[in-house]
PDB file of C-alpha atoms in Angstrom:
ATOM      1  CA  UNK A   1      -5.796  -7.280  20.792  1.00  0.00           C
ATOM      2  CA  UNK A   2      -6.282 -10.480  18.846  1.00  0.00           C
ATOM      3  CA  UNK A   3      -5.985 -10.173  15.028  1.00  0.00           C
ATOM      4  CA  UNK A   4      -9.673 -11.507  14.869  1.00  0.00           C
ATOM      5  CA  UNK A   5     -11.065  -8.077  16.276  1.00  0.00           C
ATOM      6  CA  UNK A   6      -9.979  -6.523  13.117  1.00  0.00           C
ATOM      7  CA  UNK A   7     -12.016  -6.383   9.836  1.00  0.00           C
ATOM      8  CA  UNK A   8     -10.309  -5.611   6.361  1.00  0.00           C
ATOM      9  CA  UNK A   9     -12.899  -3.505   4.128  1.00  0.00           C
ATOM     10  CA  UNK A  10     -12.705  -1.081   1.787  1.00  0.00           C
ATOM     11  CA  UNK A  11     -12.778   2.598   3.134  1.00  0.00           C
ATOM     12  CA  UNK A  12     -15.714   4.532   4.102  1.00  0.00           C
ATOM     13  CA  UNK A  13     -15.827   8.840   3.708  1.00  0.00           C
ATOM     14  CA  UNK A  14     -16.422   8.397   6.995  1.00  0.00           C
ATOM     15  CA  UNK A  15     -12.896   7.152   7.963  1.00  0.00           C
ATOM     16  CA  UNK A  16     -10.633   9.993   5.691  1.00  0.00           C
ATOM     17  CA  UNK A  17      -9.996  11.582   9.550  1.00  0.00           C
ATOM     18  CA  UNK A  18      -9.528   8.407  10.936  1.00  0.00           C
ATOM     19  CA  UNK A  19      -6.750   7.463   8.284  1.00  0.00           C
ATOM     20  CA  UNK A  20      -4.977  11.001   8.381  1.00  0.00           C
ATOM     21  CA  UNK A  21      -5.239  11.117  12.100  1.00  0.00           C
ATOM     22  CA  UNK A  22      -3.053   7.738  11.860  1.00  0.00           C
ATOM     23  CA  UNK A  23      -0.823   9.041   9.420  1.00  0.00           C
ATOM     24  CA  UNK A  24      -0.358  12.479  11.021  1.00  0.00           C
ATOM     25  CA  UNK A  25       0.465  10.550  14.248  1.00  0.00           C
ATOM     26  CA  UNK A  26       2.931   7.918  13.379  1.00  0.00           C
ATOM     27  CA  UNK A  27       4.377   8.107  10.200  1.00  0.00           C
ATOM     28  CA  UNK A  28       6.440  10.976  11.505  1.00  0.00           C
ATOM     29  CA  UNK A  29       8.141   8.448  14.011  1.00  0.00           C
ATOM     30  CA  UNK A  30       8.747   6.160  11.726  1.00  0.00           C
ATOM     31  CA  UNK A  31      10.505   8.413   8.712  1.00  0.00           C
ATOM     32  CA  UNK A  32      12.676  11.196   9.524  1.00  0.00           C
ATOM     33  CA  UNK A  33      11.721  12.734   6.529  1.00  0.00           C
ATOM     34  CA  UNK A  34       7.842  12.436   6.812  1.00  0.00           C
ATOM     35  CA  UNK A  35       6.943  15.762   5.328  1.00  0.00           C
ATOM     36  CA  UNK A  36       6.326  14.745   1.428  1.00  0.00           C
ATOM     37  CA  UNK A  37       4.724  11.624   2.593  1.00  0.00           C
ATOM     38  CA  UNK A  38       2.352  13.631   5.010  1.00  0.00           C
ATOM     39  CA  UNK A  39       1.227  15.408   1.870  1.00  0.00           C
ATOM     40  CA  UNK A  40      -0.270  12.244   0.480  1.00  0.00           C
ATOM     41  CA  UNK A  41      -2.419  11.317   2.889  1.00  0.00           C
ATOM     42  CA  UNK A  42      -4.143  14.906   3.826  1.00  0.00           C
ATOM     43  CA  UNK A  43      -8.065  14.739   3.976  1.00  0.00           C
ATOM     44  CA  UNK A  44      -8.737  16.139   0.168  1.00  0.00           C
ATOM     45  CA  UNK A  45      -6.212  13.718  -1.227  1.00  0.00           C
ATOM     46  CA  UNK A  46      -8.140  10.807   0.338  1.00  0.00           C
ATOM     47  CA  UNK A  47     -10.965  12.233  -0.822  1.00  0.00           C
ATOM     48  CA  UNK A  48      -9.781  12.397  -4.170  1.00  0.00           C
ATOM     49  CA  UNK A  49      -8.523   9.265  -4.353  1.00  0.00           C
ATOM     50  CA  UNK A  50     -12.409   7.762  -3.062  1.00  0.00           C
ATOM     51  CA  UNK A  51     -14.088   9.452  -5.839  1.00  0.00           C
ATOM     52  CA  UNK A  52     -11.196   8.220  -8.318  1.00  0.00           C
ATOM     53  CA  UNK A  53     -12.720   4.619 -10.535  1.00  0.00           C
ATOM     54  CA  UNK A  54      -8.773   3.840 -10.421  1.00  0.00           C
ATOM     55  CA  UNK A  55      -8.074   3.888  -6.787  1.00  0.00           C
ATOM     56  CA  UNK A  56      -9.399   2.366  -3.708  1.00  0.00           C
ATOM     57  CA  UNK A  57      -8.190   2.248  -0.225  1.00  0.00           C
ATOM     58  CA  UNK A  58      -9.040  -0.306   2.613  1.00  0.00           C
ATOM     59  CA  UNK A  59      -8.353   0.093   6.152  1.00  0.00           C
ATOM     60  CA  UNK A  60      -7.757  -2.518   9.412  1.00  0.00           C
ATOM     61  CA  UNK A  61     -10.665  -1.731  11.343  1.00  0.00           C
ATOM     62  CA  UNK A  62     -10.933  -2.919  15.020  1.00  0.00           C
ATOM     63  CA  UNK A  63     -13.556  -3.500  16.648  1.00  0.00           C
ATOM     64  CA  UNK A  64     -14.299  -0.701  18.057  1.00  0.00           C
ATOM     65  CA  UNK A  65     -14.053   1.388  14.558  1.00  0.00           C
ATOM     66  CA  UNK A  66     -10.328   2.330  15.185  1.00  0.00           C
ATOM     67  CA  UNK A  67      -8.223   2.186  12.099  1.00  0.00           C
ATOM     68  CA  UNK A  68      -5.533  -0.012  12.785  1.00  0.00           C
ATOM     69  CA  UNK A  69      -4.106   0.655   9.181  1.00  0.00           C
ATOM     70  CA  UNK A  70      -4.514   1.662   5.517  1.00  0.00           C
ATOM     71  CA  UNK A  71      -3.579   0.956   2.085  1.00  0.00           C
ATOM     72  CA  UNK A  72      -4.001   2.906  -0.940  1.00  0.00           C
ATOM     73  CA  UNK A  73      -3.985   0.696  -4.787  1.00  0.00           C
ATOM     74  CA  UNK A  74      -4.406   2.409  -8.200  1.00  0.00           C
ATOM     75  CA  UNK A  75      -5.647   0.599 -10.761  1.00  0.00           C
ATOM     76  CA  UNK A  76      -3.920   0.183 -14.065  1.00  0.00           C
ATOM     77  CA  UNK A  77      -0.920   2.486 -13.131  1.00  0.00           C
ATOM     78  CA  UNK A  78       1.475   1.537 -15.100  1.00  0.00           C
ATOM     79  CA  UNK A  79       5.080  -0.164 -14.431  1.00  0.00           C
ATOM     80  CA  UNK A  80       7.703   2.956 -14.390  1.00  0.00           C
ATOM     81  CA  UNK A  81       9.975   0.872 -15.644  1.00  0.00           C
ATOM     82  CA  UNK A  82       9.581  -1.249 -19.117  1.00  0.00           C
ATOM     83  CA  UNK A  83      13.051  -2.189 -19.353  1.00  0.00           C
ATOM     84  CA  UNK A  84      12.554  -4.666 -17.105  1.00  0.00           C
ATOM     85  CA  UNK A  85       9.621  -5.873 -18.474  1.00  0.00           C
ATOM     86  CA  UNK A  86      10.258  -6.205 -22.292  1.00  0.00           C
ATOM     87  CA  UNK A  87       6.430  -7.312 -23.091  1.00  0.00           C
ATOM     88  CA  UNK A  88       4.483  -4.208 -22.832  1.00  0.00           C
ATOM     89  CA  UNK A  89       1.934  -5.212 -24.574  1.00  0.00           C
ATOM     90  CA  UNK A  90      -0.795  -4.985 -22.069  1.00  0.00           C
ATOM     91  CA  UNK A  91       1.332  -2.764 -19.713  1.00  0.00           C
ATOM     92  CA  UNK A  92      -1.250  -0.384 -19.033  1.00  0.00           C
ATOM     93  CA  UNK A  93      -4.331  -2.290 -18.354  1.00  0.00           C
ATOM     94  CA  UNK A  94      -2.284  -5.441 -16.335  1.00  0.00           C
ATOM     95  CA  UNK A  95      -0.239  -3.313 -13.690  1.00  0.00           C
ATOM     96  CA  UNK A  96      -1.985  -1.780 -10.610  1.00  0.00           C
ATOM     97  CA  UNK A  97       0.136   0.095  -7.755  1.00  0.00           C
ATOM     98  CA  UNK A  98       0.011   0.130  -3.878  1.00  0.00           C
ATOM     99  CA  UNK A  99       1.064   3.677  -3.749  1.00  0.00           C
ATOM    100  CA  UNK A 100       0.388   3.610   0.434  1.00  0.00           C
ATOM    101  CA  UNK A 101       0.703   0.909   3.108  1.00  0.00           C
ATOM    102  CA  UNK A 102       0.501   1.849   6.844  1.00  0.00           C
ATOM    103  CA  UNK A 103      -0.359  -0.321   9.739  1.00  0.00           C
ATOM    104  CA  UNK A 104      -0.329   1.306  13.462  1.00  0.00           C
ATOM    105  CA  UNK A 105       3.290   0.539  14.795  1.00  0.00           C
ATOM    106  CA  UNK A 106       2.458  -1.179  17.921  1.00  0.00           C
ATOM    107  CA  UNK A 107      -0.084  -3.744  16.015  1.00  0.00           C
ATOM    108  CA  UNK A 108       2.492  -4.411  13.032  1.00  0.00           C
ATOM    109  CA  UNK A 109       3.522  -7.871  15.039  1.00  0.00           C
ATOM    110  CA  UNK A 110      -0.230  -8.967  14.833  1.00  0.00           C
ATOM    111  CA  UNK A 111      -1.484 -10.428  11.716  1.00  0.00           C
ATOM    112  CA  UNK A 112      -3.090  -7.199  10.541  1.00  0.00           C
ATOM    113  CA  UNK A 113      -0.140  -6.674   8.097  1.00  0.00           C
ATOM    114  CA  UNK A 114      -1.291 -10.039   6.428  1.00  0.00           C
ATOM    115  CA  UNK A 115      -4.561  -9.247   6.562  1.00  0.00           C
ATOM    116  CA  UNK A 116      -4.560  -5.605   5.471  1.00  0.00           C
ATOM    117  CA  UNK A 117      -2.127  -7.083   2.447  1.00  0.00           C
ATOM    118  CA  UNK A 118      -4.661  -9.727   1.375  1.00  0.00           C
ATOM    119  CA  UNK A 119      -7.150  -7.228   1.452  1.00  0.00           C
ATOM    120  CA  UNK A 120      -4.947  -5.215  -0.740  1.00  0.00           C
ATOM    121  CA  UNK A 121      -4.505  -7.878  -3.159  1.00  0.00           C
ATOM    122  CA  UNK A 122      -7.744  -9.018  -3.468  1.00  0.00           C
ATOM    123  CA  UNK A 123      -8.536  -5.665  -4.419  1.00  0.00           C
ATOM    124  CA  UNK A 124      -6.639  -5.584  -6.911  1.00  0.00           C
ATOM    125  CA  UNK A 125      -7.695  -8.954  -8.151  1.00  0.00           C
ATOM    126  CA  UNK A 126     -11.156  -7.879  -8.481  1.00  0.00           C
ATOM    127  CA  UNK A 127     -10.256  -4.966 -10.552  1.00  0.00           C
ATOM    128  CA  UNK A 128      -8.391  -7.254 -13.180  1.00  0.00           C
ATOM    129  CA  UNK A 129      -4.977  -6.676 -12.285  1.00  0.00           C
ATOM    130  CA  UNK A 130      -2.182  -9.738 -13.229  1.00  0.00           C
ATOM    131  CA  UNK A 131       0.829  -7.287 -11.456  1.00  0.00           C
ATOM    132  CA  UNK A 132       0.924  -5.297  -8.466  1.00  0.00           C
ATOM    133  CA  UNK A 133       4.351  -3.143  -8.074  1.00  0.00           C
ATOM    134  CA  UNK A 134       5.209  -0.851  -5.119  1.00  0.00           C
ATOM    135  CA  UNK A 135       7.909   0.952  -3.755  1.00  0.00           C
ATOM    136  CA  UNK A 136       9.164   0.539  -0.465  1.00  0.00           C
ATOM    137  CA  UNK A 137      11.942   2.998   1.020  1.00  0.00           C
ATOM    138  CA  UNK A 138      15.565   2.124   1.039  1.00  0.00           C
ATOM    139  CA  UNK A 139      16.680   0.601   4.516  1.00  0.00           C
ATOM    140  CA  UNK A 140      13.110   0.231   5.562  1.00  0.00           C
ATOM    141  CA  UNK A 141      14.161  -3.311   6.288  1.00  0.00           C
ATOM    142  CA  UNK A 142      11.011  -4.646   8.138  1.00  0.00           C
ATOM    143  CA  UNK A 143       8.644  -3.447   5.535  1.00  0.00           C
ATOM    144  CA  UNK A 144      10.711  -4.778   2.801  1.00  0.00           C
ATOM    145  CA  UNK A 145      10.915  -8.431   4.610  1.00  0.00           C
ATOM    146  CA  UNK A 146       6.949  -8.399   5.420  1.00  0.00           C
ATOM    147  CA  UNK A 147       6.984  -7.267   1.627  1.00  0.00           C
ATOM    148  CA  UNK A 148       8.883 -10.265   0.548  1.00  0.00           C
ATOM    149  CA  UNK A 149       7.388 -12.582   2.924  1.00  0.00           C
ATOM    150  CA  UNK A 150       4.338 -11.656   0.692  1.00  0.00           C
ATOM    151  CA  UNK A 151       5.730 -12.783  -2.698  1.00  0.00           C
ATOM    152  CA  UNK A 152       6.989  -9.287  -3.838  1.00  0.00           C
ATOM    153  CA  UNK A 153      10.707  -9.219  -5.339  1.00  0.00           C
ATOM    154  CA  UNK A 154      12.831  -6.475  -5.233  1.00  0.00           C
ATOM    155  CA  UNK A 155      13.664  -5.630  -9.035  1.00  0.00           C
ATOM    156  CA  UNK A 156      15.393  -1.966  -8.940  1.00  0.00           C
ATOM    157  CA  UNK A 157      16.128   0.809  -7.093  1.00  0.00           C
ATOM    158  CA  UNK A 158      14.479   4.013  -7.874  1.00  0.00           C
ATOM    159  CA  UNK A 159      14.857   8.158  -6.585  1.00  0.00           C
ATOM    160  CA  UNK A 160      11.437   9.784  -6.562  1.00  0.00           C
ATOM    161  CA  UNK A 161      12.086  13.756  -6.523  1.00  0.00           C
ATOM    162  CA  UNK A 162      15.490  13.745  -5.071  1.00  0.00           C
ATOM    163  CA  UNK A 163      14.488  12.736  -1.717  1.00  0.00           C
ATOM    164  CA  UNK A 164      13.848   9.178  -1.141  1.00  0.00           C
ATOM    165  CA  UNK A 165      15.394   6.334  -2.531  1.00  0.00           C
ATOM    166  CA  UNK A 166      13.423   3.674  -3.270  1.00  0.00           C
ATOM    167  CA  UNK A 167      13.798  -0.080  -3.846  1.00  0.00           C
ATOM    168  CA  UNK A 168      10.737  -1.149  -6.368  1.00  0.00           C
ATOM    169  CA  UNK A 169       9.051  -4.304  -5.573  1.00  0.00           C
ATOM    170  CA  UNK A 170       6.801  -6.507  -8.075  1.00  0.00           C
ATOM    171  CA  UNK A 171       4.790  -9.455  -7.644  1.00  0.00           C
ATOM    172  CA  UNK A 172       2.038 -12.015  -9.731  1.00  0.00           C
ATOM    173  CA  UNK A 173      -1.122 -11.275  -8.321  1.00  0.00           C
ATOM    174  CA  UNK A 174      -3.407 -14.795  -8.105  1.00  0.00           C
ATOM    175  CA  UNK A 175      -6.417 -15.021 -10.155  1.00  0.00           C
ATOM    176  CA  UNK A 176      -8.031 -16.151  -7.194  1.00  0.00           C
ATOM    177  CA  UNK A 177      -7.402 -15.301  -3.024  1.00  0.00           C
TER     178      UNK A 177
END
């Protein structure tokens, strides 16, 4: 498949099945501990998170309406960790997350990752925000790469609920892309 078969748009109700069908199907094989990120991504949580003013996700659609991949910003969420950051001052309204990136495994050498990111980031960009942060899980070492190859910097390791470890990424978002 050539990367210019795929369109990055924001998500339609009509692809919540597609996305958890995707996420159901491979994130299992990629994380032997898949169950608590399963839970994020069930139909009513997408659902939720459409309805939500501070969240949008955008997909990798092919050309054929296959999603090819996902993401999943919130806007305004902010930075879990202000010691890093000593001006807080507009820490609320400058930070947005990407609490969920996910691109098919077999397509992740294509230029969807890119793509799907500067979709991601544009998003965020239209919605005001100066810094995106995310977390990306500990030994994940192609995701962190592709992360960095994006601009993101690794700034501290964090352990959400006792089960993953976490290395917390942060980056400038453009005003313009």
């Amino acid at each position: 498949m050539d990367s210019h078969d795929i369109s990055y748009e924001l998500a339609l109700p009509s692809d919540i099945e597609g996305i958890f069908a995707l996420a159901l199907k491979y994130i299992p094989t990629q994380f032997s501990n898949a169950g608590p990120l399963l839970k994020a991504w069930t139909p009513k949580i997408l659902r939720d998170h459409m309805n939500d003013s501070n969240s949008e996700i955008a997909v990798a659609r092919g050309s054929q309406g296959l999603i090819f991949g996902f993401s999943l910003v919130l806007i305004r969420n902010p930075f879990p960790y202000p010691c890093l950051y000593p001006d807080q001052s507009n820490i609320g309204t400058e930070w947005g997350s990407i609490e969920g990136f996910f691109v098919h495994p077999k397509m992740q050498r294509y230029e969807i990752v890119k793509g799907l990111m500067d979709k991601t980031e544009r998003i965020l960009n239209r919605r005001g925000v100066k810094k995106a942060w995310l977390r990306v899980m500990q030994g994940d070492e192609p995701a962190q790469q592709s992360y960095e190859d994006h601009g993101y910097q690794k700034v501290e390791r964090a352990t959400t609920d006792k089960v993953f470890i976490n290395d917390v990424m942060v980056k400038d978002i453009p005003k313009v892309l």
